[in-house]
mmCIF file of C-alpha atoms in Angstrom:
data_model
loop_
_atom_site.group_PDB
_atom_site.id
_atom_site.type_symbol
_atom_site.label_atom_id
_atom_site.label_comp_id
_atom_site.label_asym_id
_atom_site.label_seq_id
_atom_site.Cartn_x
_atom_site.Cartn_y
_atom_site.Cartn_z
ATOM 1 C CA ARG H 1 15.106 2.593 -11.004
ATOM 2 C CA LYS H 2 12.235 2.181 -8.563
ATOM 3 C CA GLU H 3 11.099 5.278 -6.714
ATOM 4 C CA VAL H 4 11.367 3.491 -3.356
ATOM 5 C CA GLU H 5 13.969 0.776 -2.839
ATOM 6 C CA GLN H 6 14.123 -1.729 -0.010
ATOM 7 C CA ASP H 7 16.169 -4.808 0.754
ATOM 8 C CA PRO H 8 13.626 -7.630 0.372
ATOM 9 C CA GLY H 9 15.212 -9.761 3.076
ATOM 10 C CA PRO H 10 14.209 -11.989 4.685
ATOM 11 C CA PHE H 11 15.744 -10.902 7.953
ATOM 12 C CA ASN H 12 15.753 -13.861 10.321
ATOM 13 C CA VAL H 13 16.390 -12.753 13.905
ATOM 14 C CA PRO H 14 15.947 -14.348 17.345
ATOM 15 C CA GLU H 15 13.447 -13.024 19.832
ATOM 16 C CA GLY H 16 14.810 -10.056 21.731
ATOM 17 C CA ALA H 17 17.135 -8.974 18.963
ATOM 18 C CA THR H 18 17.367 -5.468 17.547
ATOM 19 C CA VAL H 19 16.864 -5.214 13.807
ATOM 20 C CA ALA H 20 17.091 -2.264 11.425
ATOM 21 C CA PHE H 21 15.670 -1.755 7.960
ATOM 22 C CA ASN H 22 16.713 0.899 5.512
ATOM 23 C CA CYS H 23 14.936 2.329 2.521
ATOM 24 C CA THR H 24 16.010 4.826 -0.135
ATOM 25 C CA TYR H 25 13.811 7.075 -2.250
ATOM 26 C CA SER H 26 14.689 8.753 -5.511
ATOM 27 C CA ASN H 27 12.400 11.781 -5.637
ATOM 28 C CA SER H 28 13.888 14.710 -3.737
ATOM 29 C CA ALA H 29 10.438 16.346 -3.702
ATOM 30 C CA SER H 30 9.118 13.631 -1.383
ATOM 31 C CA GLN H 31 7.490 15.252 1.604
ATOM 32 C CA SER H 32 5.777 12.583 3.688
ATOM 33 C CA PHE H 33 7.139 9.271 4.846
ATOM 34 C CA PHE H 34 5.658 6.236 6.526
ATOM 35 C CA TRP H 35 6.294 2.667 7.533
ATOM 36 C CA TYR H 36 3.495 0.192 6.937
ATOM 37 C CA ARG H 37 3.295 -3.359 8.147
ATOM 38 C CA GLN H 38 1.738 -6.168 6.112
ATOM 39 C CA ASP H 39 1.033 -9.610 7.511
ATOM 40 C CA CYS H 40 0.836 -12.593 5.198
ATOM 41 C CA ARG H 41 -2.314 -12.460 3.048
ATOM 42 C CA LYS H 42 -3.534 -9.319 4.829
ATOM 43 C CA GLU H 43 -3.815 -5.667 3.933
ATOM 44 C CA PRO H 44 -1.075 -3.123 4.694
ATOM 45 C CA LYS H 45 -1.551 -1.237 7.955
ATOM 46 C CA LEU H 46 0.051 2.001 9.015
ATOM 47 C CA LEU H 47 2.802 1.373 11.546
ATOM 48 C CA MET H 48 4.100 4.912 11.972
ATOM 49 C CA SER H 49 4.777 8.177 10.234
ATOM 50 C CA VAL H 50 8.380 9.319 9.894
ATOM 51 C CA TYR H 51 9.245 12.862 10.918
ATOM 52 C CA SER H 52 12.335 14.872 10.064
ATOM 53 C CA SER H 53 13.524 14.920 13.659
ATOM 54 C CA GLY H 54 13.054 11.177 14.045
ATOM 55 C CA ASN H 55 10.338 9.624 16.153
ATOM 56 C CA GLU H 56 9.756 6.712 18.453
ATOM 57 C CA ASP H 57 6.734 4.594 19.242
ATOM 58 C CA GLY H 58 7.476 2.061 21.932
ATOM 59 C CA ARG H 59 10.002 -0.409 20.560
ATOM 60 C CA PHE H 60 9.956 1.190 17.109
ATOM 61 C CA THR H 61 12.148 4.115 16.051
ATOM 62 C CA ALA H 62 11.994 5.793 12.650
ATOM 63 C CA GLN H 63 14.632 8.099 11.210
ATOM 64 C CA LEU H 64 14.708 10.264 8.104
ATOM 65 C CA ASN H 65 17.799 11.554 6.335
ATOM 66 C CA ARG H 66 16.666 14.000 3.657
ATOM 67 C CA ALA H 67 20.192 14.777 2.440
ATOM 68 C CA SER H 68 20.875 11.122 1.674
ATOM 69 C CA GLN H 69 17.228 10.346 0.870
ATOM 70 C CA TYR H 70 16.906 7.362 3.120
ATOM 71 C CA ILE H 71 14.560 6.255 5.838
ATOM 72 C CA SER H 72 15.197 3.707 8.558
ATOM 73 C CA LEU H 73 13.153 1.655 10.972
ATOM 74 C CA LEU H 74 14.660 0.177 14.126
ATOM 75 C CA ILE H 75 12.854 -2.504 16.095
ATOM 76 C CA ARG H 76 14.169 -3.245 19.570
ATOM 77 C CA ASP H 77 13.461 -6.361 21.624
ATOM 78 C CA SER H 78 11.865 -8.210 18.696
ATOM 79 C CA LYS H 79 8.755 -10.255 19.385
ATOM 80 C CA LEU H 80 7.410 -13.219 17.471
ATOM 81 C CA SER H 81 4.428 -11.037 16.603
ATOM 82 C CA ASP H 82 6.711 -8.592 14.766
ATOM 83 C CA SER H 83 7.112 -11.152 11.975
ATOM 84 C CA ALA H 84 5.693 -9.444 8.899
ATOM 85 C CA THR H 85 6.676 -7.489 5.822
ATOM 86 C CA TYR H 86 7.585 -3.853 6.445
ATOM 87 C CA LEU H 87 6.800 -1.422 3.646
ATOM 88 C CA CYS H 88 8.564 1.902 3.208
ATOM 89 C CA VAL H 89 6.189 4.540 1.833
ATOM 90 C CA VAL H 90 6.688 8.063 0.484
ATOM 91 C CA SER H 91 4.615 10.768 -1.119
ATOM 92 C CA HIS H 92 5.555 13.965 -2.904
ATOM 93 C CA THR H 93 3.873 17.141 -3.989
ATOM 94 C CA GLY H 94 3.859 16.187 -7.657
ATOM 95 C CA ARG H 95 1.743 13.131 -7.092
ATOM 96 C CA ARG H 96 -0.548 13.287 -4.142
ATOM 97 C CA ALA H 97 -0.683 9.569 -3.558
ATOM 98 C CA LEU H 98 1.512 7.157 -1.641
ATOM 99 C CA THR H 99 4.256 5.177 -3.355
ATOM 100 C CA PHE H 100 5.155 1.887 -1.704
ATOM 101 C CA GLY H 101 8.432 0.035 -1.632
ATOM 102 C CA SER H 102 8.362 -3.704 -2.254
ATOM 103 C CA GLY H 103 8.843 -4.444 1.416
ATOM 104 C CA THR H 104 11.334 -6.126 3.709
ATOM 105 C CA ARG H 105 10.318 -9.419 5.257
ATOM 106 C CA LEU H 106 11.114 -10.009 8.925
ATOM 107 C CA GLN H 107 10.941 -13.410 10.574
ATOM 108 C CA VAL H 108 11.457 -13.436 14.333
ATOM 109 C CA GLN H 109 12.354 -16.876 15.613
ATOM 110 C CA PRO H 110 11.921 -18.334 19.107
ATOM 111 C CA ASP M 1 -16.131 2.194 12.342
ATOM 112 C CA ALA M 2 -16.621 -0.548 9.737
ATOM 113 C CA GLY M 3 -13.406 0.258 7.888
ATOM 114 C CA VAL M 4 -12.957 0.035 4.135
ATOM 115 C CA ILE M 5 -15.122 -2.754 2.777
ATOM 116 C CA GLN M 6 -14.227 -4.626 -0.394
ATOM 117 C CA SER M 7 -16.090 -7.334 -2.236
ATOM 118 C CA PRO M 8 -15.712 -10.030 -3.255
ATOM 119 C CA ARG M 9 -12.841 -11.325 -1.105
ATOM 120 C CA HIS M 10 -11.921 -13.903 -3.746
ATOM 121 C CA GLU M 11 -12.748 -14.091 -7.420
ATOM 122 C CA VAL M 12 -11.832 -16.822 -9.864
ATOM 123 C CA THR M 13 -12.795 -16.191 -13.451
ATOM 124 C CA GLU M 14 -12.002 -17.395 -16.928
ATOM 125 C CA MET M 15 -9.935 -15.385 -19.351
ATOM 126 C CA GLY M 16 -12.090 -13.029 -21.374
ATOM 127 C CA GLN M 17 -14.750 -12.582 -18.716
ATOM 128 C CA GLU M 18 -15.652 -9.251 -17.159
ATOM 129 C CA VAL M 19 -14.666 -8.737 -13.537
ATOM 130 C CA THR M 20 -16.057 -6.042 -11.236
ATOM 131 C CA LEU M 21 -14.464 -5.259 -7.893
ATOM 132 C CA ARG M 22 -16.291 -3.126 -5.352
ATOM 133 C CA CYS M 23 -15.251 -0.813 -2.561
ATOM 134 C CA LYS M 24 -17.004 1.152 0.160
ATOM 135 C CA PRO M 25 -14.692 3.723 1.762
ATOM 136 C CA ILE M 26 -14.832 4.870 5.362
ATOM 137 C CA SER M 27 -17.639 7.363 5.854
ATOM 138 C CA GLY M 28 -16.313 10.918 5.670
ATOM 139 C CA HIS M 29 -13.171 9.976 3.753
ATOM 140 C CA ASN M 30 -13.034 11.952 0.532
ATOM 141 C CA SER M 31 -10.060 10.278 -1.121
ATOM 142 C CA LEU M 32 -10.207 6.756 -2.511
ATOM 143 C CA PHE M 33 -7.365 4.737 -4.011
ATOM 144 C CA TRP M 34 -7.148 1.494 -5.959
ATOM 145 C CA TYR M 35 -3.883 -0.472 -5.705
ATOM 146 C CA ARG M 36 -2.786 -3.785 -7.186
ATOM 147 C CA GLN M 37 -0.255 -6.063 -5.480
ATOM 148 C CA THR M 38 1.769 -8.841 -7.093
ATOM 149 C CA MET M 39 4.903 -10.641 -6.000
ATOM 150 C CA MET M 40 6.849 -9.268 -8.951
ATOM 151 C CA ARG M 41 5.762 -5.619 -8.851
ATOM 152 C CA GLY M 42 4.655 -5.033 -5.273
ATOM 153 C CA LEU M 43 1.922 -2.470 -4.559
ATOM 154 C CA GLU M 44 1.117 -0.289 -7.550
ATOM 155 C CA LEU M 45 -1.297 2.631 -7.590
ATOM 156 C CA LEU M 46 -3.889 2.214 -10.331
ATOM 157 C CA ILE M 47 -6.105 5.262 -9.848
ATOM 158 C CA TYR M 48 -7.311 7.627 -7.162
ATOM 159 C CA PHE M 49 -10.308 9.880 -6.623
ATOM 160 C CA ASN M 50 -10.826 13.069 -4.641
ATOM 161 C CA ASN M 51 -14.457 13.935 -3.903
ATOM 162 C CA ASN M 52 -15.573 11.283 -6.415
ATOM 163 C CA VAL M 53 -13.500 12.820 -9.235
ATOM 164 C CA PRO M 54 -10.667 10.779 -10.802
ATOM 165 C CA ILE M 55 -7.417 12.677 -10.234
ATOM 166 C CA ASP M 56 -4.678 10.378 -11.485
ATOM 167 C CA ASP M 57 -5.322 7.271 -13.573
ATOM 168 C CA SER M 58 -1.803 7.000 -14.985
ATOM 169 C CA GLY M 59 -1.346 3.689 -13.235
ATOM 170 C CA MET M 60 -4.228 1.983 -15.016
ATOM 171 C CA PRO M 61 -2.413 -0.599 -17.125
ATOM 172 C CA GLU M 62 -4.553 -0.398 -20.242
ATOM 173 C CA ASP M 63 -7.990 0.293 -21.632
ATOM 174 C CA ARG M 64 -9.297 -2.984 -20.313
ATOM 175 C CA PHE M 65 -9.301 -1.382 -16.865
ATOM 176 C CA SER M 66 -11.848 1.227 -15.821
ATOM 177 C CA ALA M 67 -12.870 2.715 -12.476
ATOM 178 C CA LYS M 68 -15.844 4.726 -11.343
ATOM 179 C CA MET M 69 -16.960 6.458 -8.200
ATOM 180 C CA PRO M 70 -20.622 7.383 -8.654
ATOM 181 C CA ASN M 71 -20.970 8.654 -5.091
ATOM 182 C CA ALA M 72 -18.966 9.182 -1.926
ATOM 183 C CA SER M 73 -19.699 5.724 -0.550
ATOM 184 C CA PHE M 74 -19.026 3.438 -3.487
ATOM 185 C CA SER M 75 -16.420 2.717 -6.147
ATOM 186 C CA THR M 76 -15.890 -0.016 -8.722
ATOM 187 C CA LEU M 77 -12.891 -1.289 -10.631
ATOM 188 C CA LYS M 78 -13.776 -3.186 -13.779
ATOM 189 C CA ILE M 79 -11.606 -5.365 -15.981
ATOM 190 C CA GLN M 80 -13.023 -6.291 -19.371
ATOM 191 C CA PRO M 81 -11.865 -8.623 -20.828
ATOM 192 C CA SER M 82 -9.774 -10.177 -18.069
ATOM 193 C CA GLU M 83 -6.432 -11.884 -18.770
ATOM 194 C CA PRO M 84 -4.304 -14.277 -16.677
ATOM 195 C CA ARG M 85 -1.716 -11.512 -16.096
ATOM 196 C CA ASP M 86 -4.389 -9.543 -14.232
ATOM 197 C CA SER M 87 -4.220 -12.092 -11.420
ATOM 198 C CA ALA M 88 -3.277 -10.161 -8.291
ATOM 199 C CA VAL M 89 -4.639 -8.811 -5.031
ATOM 200 C CA TYR M 90 -6.543 -5.583 -5.575
ATOM 201 C CA PHE M 91 -6.730 -3.227 -2.616
ATOM 202 C CA CYS M 92 -8.950 -0.243 -2.091
ATOM 203 C CA ALA M 93 -7.900 2.434 0.425
ATOM 204 C CA SER M 94 -9.420 5.661 1.676
ATOM 205 C CA SER M 95 -8.258 8.764 3.495
ATOM 206 C CA PRO M 96 -9.642 12.128 4.605
ATOM 207 C CA VAL M 97 -8.691 14.316 1.678
ATOM 208 C CA VAL M 98 -7.060 17.135 3.570
ATOM 209 C CA ARG M 99 -4.940 14.710 5.552
ATOM 210 C CA ALA M 100 -4.077 12.187 2.838
ATOM 211 C CA ILE M 101 -0.475 13.228 2.587
ATOM 212 C CA ASN M 102 0.243 13.396 6.273
ATOM 213 C CA TYR M 103 -1.759 10.569 7.742
ATOM 214 C CA GLY M 104 -1.580 7.674 5.310
ATOM 215 C CA TYR M 105 -4.430 5.483 4.213
ATOM 216 C CA THR M 106 -6.712 2.797 5.584
ATOM 217 C CA PHE M 107 -6.826 -0.260 3.376
ATOM 218 C CA GLY M 108 -9.601 -2.737 2.785
ATOM 219 C CA SER M 109 -8.967 -6.469 3.070
ATOM 220 C CA GLY M 110 -8.450 -6.771 -0.676
ATOM 221 C CA THR M 111 -9.871 -8.879 -3.472
ATOM 222 C CA ARG M 112 -7.751 -11.823 -4.565
ATOM 223 C CA LEU M 113 -8.350 -12.209 -8.294
ATOM 224 C CA THR M 114 -7.355 -15.300 -10.226
ATOM 225 C CA VAL M 115 -7.877 -15.368 -13.977
ATOM 226 C CA VAL M 116 -7.507 -18.827 -15.498
#
Protein backbone atom coordinates (compact mmCIF):
# COMPACT_ATOMS: atom_id res chain seq x y z
CA ARG A 1 0.00 0.00 0.00
CA LYS A 2 1.31 3.45 -0.87
CA GLU A 3 1.94 5.82 2.01
CA VAL A 4 -0.14 8.55 0.35
CA GLU A 5 -3.08 7.64 -1.86
CA GLN A 6 -4.93 9.91 -4.26
CA ASP A 7 -7.56 9.44 -6.93
CA PRO A 8 -5.61 10.08 -10.15
CA GLY A 9 -8.59 11.60 -11.94
CA PRO A 10 -8.82 13.34 -14.28
CA PHE A 11 -11.49 15.61 -12.89
CA ASN A 12 -13.07 17.50 -15.77
CA VAL A 13 -15.11 20.46 -14.51
CA PRO A 14 -16.57 23.61 -16.11
CA GLU A 15 -15.33 27.04 -15.20
CA GLY A 16 -16.92 28.30 -12.01
CA ALA A 17 -17.49 24.86 -10.59
CA THR A 18 -16.48 23.73 -7.12
CA VAL A 19 -14.27 20.66 -7.01
CA ALA A 20 -12.89 18.64 -4.10
CA PHE A 21 -9.97 16.26 -3.90
CA ASN A 22 -9.32 13.79 -1.14
CA CYS A 23 -6.15 12.05 -0.09
CA THR A 24 -5.46 9.37 2.52
CA TYR A 25 -2.21 8.65 4.32
CA SER A 26 -1.19 5.47 6.08
CA ASN A 27 1.35 6.61 8.66
CA SER A 28 -0.36 7.81 11.83
CA ALA A 29 2.89 9.53 12.85
CA SER A 30 2.54 12.01 9.98
CA GLN A 31 2.83 15.51 11.34
CA SER A 32 2.93 17.97 8.45
CA PHE A 33 0.68 18.15 5.44
CA PHE A 34 0.71 20.11 2.22
CA TRP A 35 -0.89 20.47 -1.17
CA TYR A 36 1.43 21.06 -4.10
CA ARG A 37 0.48 21.99 -7.62
CA GLN A 38 2.33 20.71 -10.68
CA ASP A 39 1.74 22.04 -14.17
CA CYS A 40 2.51 19.88 -17.18
CA ARG A 41 6.27 19.43 -17.63
CA LYS A 42 7.01 21.78 -14.72
CA GLU A 43 8.26 21.36 -11.18
CA PRO A 44 5.92 20.95 -8.19
CA LYS A 45 5.13 24.18 -6.37
CA LEU A 46 3.76 24.60 -2.89
CA LEU A 47 0.09 25.54 -2.99
CA MET A 48 -0.67 25.56 0.73
CA SER A 49 0.07 23.93 4.03
CA VAL A 50 -2.73 22.05 5.78
CA TYR A 51 -3.39 22.80 9.43
CA SER A 52 -5.37 20.76 11.93
CA SER A 53 -8.06 23.41 12.24
CA GLY A 54 -8.43 23.72 8.48
CA ASN A 55 -7.29 26.72 6.51
CA GLU A 56 -8.31 28.83 3.58
CA ASP A 57 -6.38 30.78 0.98
CA GLY A 58 -8.68 32.65 -1.35
CA ARG A 59 -10.64 30.11 -3.36
CA PHE A 60 -8.75 27.18 -1.85
CA THR A 61 -9.70 25.44 1.40
CA ALA A 62 -7.72 22.60 2.97
CA GLN A 63 -8.99 20.27 5.68
CA LEU A 64 -7.27 17.63 7.77
CA ASN A 65 -8.94 14.73 9.55
CA ARG A 66 -6.32 13.04 11.73
CA ALA A 67 -8.70 10.40 13.08
CA SER A 68 -9.53 9.16 9.59
CA GLN A 69 -6.10 10.07 8.18
CA TYR A 70 -7.34 12.01 5.22
CA ILE A 71 -6.73 15.42 3.77
CA SER A 72 -8.96 17.37 1.41
CA LEU A 73 -8.62 20.31 -0.93
CA LEU A 74 -11.63 22.31 -2.08
CA ILE A 75 -11.40 24.71 -5.00
CA ARG A 76 -14.27 27.14 -5.45
CA ASP A 77 -15.10 29.07 -8.61
CA SER A 78 -12.65 27.09 -10.75
CA LYS A 79 -10.59 28.98 -13.29
CA LEU A 80 -9.01 27.71 -16.47
CA SER A 81 -5.65 28.45 -14.85
CA ASP A 82 -6.40 25.94 -12.08
CA SER A 83 -5.87 23.11 -14.57
CA ALA A 84 -2.94 21.15 -13.18
CA THR A 85 -2.06 18.10 -11.13
CA TYR A 86 -2.55 18.48 -7.39
CA LEU A 87 -0.18 16.52 -5.17
CA CYS A 88 -0.99 15.55 -1.60
CA VAL A 89 2.14 15.59 0.57
CA VAL A 90 2.90 14.41 4.10
CA SER A 91 5.88 14.12 6.38
CA HIS A 92 6.40 12.32 9.67
CA THR A 93 8.88 12.34 12.49
CA GLY A 94 10.44 9.03 11.49
CA ARG A 95 11.53 10.30 8.12
CA ARG A 96 12.19 13.97 7.93
CA ALA A 97 11.44 14.30 4.25
CA LEU A 98 8.25 14.83 2.28
CA THR A 99 6.33 11.92 0.78
CA PHE A 100 4.26 12.76 -2.28
CA GLY A 101 1.07 11.19 -3.53
CA SER A 102 0.82 10.42 -7.24
CA GLY A 103 -1.42 13.41 -7.83
CA THR A 104 -4.92 14.19 -9.02
CA ARG A 105 -5.28 15.80 -12.41
CA LEU A 106 -7.76 18.65 -12.80
CA GLN A 107 -8.92 19.96 -16.15
CA VAL A 108 -11.12 23.06 -16.03
CA GLN A 109 -13.04 23.55 -19.25
CA PRO A 110 -14.52 26.75 -20.70
CA ASP B 1 16.36 34.98 -5.45
CA ALA B 2 17.56 32.71 -8.27
CA GLY B 3 15.74 29.65 -6.95
CA VAL B 4 17.05 26.11 -7.15
CA ILE B 5 19.12 25.71 -10.29
CA GLN B 6 19.50 22.36 -12.03
CA SER B 7 21.55 21.40 -15.04
CA PRO B 8 21.26 20.15 -17.65
CA ARG B 9 17.55 20.65 -18.39
CA HIS B 10 17.56 17.71 -20.81
CA GLU B 11 19.95 14.82 -21.20
CA VAL B 12 19.84 12.06 -23.76
CA THR B 13 22.45 9.36 -23.36
CA GLU B 14 23.17 5.83 -24.47
CA MET B 15 22.81 2.87 -22.17
CA GLY B 16 26.01 2.23 -20.25
CA GLN B 17 27.16 5.83 -20.23
CA GLU B 18 27.77 7.85 -17.08
CA VAL B 19 25.31 10.64 -16.35
CA THR B 20 25.89 13.50 -13.90
CA LEU B 21 23.08 15.78 -12.80
CA ARG B 22 23.84 19.02 -10.98
CA CYS B 23 22.01 21.17 -8.48
CA LYS B 24 22.60 24.51 -6.81
CA PRO B 25 20.25 25.05 -3.85
CA ILE B 26 18.89 28.38 -2.69
CA SER B 27 21.51 30.27 -0.71
CA GLY B 28 21.01 29.73 3.01
CA HIS B 29 19.01 26.53 2.60
CA ASN B 30 20.69 23.75 4.52
CA SER B 31 18.60 20.81 3.36
CA LEU B 32 18.80 19.41 -0.15
CA PHE B 33 16.70 16.64 -1.67
CA TRP B 34 16.89 14.60 -4.86
CA TYR B 35 13.61 13.19 -6.22
CA ARG B 36 12.81 11.16 -9.32
CA GLN B 37 9.45 11.36 -11.10
CA THR B 38 7.98 8.81 -13.51
CA MET B 39 4.46 8.22 -14.72
CA MET B 40 4.35 4.81 -13.08
CA ARG B 41 5.83 5.64 -9.67
CA GLY B 42 5.24 9.36 -9.23
CA LEU B 43 7.70 11.41 -7.17
CA GLU B 44 10.13 9.28 -5.21
CA LEU B 45 12.73 10.55 -2.75
CA LEU B 46 16.19 9.28 -3.65
CA ILE B 47 18.38 10.92 -1.03
CA TYR B 48 18.57 14.01 1.14
CA PHE B 49 21.30 16.02 2.84
CA ASN B 50 21.34 18.22 5.92
CA ASN B 51 24.30 20.60 6.16
CA ASN B 52 26.01 18.71 3.32
CA VAL B 53 25.76 15.36 5.15
CA PRO B 54 23.69 12.54 3.60
CA ILE B 55 20.90 11.68 6.04
CA ASP B 56 18.72 9.16 4.23
CA ASP B 57 19.75 7.40 1.03
CA SER B 58 17.29 4.51 1.35
CA GLY B 59 15.55 5.64 -1.80
CA MET B 60 18.61 5.26 -4.01
CA PRO B 61 17.59 2.39 -6.27
CA GLU B 62 20.94 0.62 -6.49
CA ASP B 63 24.69 1.01 -6.42
CA ARG B 64 24.69 2.56 -9.86
CA PHE B 65 23.35 5.72 -8.23
CA SER B 66 25.51 7.99 -6.08
CA ALA B 67 25.09 11.52 -4.74
CA LYS B 68 27.48 14.03 -3.26
CA MET B 69 27.28 17.44 -1.70
CA PRO B 70 30.83 18.78 -1.43
CA ASN B 71 29.69 22.18 -0.19
CA ALA B 72 26.56 24.10 0.73
CA SER B 73 26.01 25.42 -2.78
CA PHE B 74 26.41 22.36 -4.96
CA SER B 75 25.26 18.76 -5.26
CA THR B 76 25.55 16.05 -7.90
CA LEU B 77 23.61 12.90 -8.66
CA LYS B 78 25.54 10.39 -10.73
CA ILE B 79 24.32 7.30 -12.54
CA GLN B 80 26.97 4.88 -13.74
CA PRO B 81 26.26 2.90 -15.86
CA SER B 82 22.91 4.29 -16.99
CA GLU B 83 20.05 2.02 -18.10
CA PRO B 84 16.84 2.74 -20.06
CA ARG B 85 14.76 2.25 -16.88
CA ASP B 86 16.54 5.26 -15.37
CA SER B 87 14.69 7.51 -17.81
CA ALA B 88 12.73 9.98 -15.70
CA VAL B 89 12.62 13.58 -14.56
CA TYR B 90 15.05 14.19 -11.72
CA PHE B 91 14.22 17.05 -9.38
CA CYS B 92 16.39 18.73 -6.82
CA ALA B 93 14.74 20.66 -3.97
CA SER B 94 16.00 22.68 -1.03
CA SER B 95 14.65 23.97 2.25
CA PRO B 96 15.88 25.81 5.34
CA VAL B 97 16.76 22.93 7.62
CA VAL B 98 14.91 24.05 10.70
CA ARG B 99 11.76 24.67 8.71
CA ALA B 100 11.85 21.70 6.34
CA ILE B 101 9.00 19.90 7.98
CA ASN B 102 6.69 22.85 8.33
CA TYR B 103 7.30 24.88 5.22
CA GLY B 104 7.81 22.45 2.36
CA TYR B 105 10.45 22.63 -0.31
CA THR B 106 11.38 24.71 -3.32
CA PHE B 107 12.01 22.60 -6.39
CA GLY B 108 14.30 23.19 -9.32
CA SER B 109 13.02 22.90 -12.88
CA GLY B 110 14.25 19.32 -13.14
CA THR B 111 16.45 17.35 -15.51
CA ARG B 112 14.63 15.22 -18.06
CA LEU B 113 16.82 12.16 -18.60
CA THR B 114 16.35 9.79 -21.50
CA VAL B 115 18.53 6.70 -21.71
CA VAL B 116 18.36 4.95 -25.08
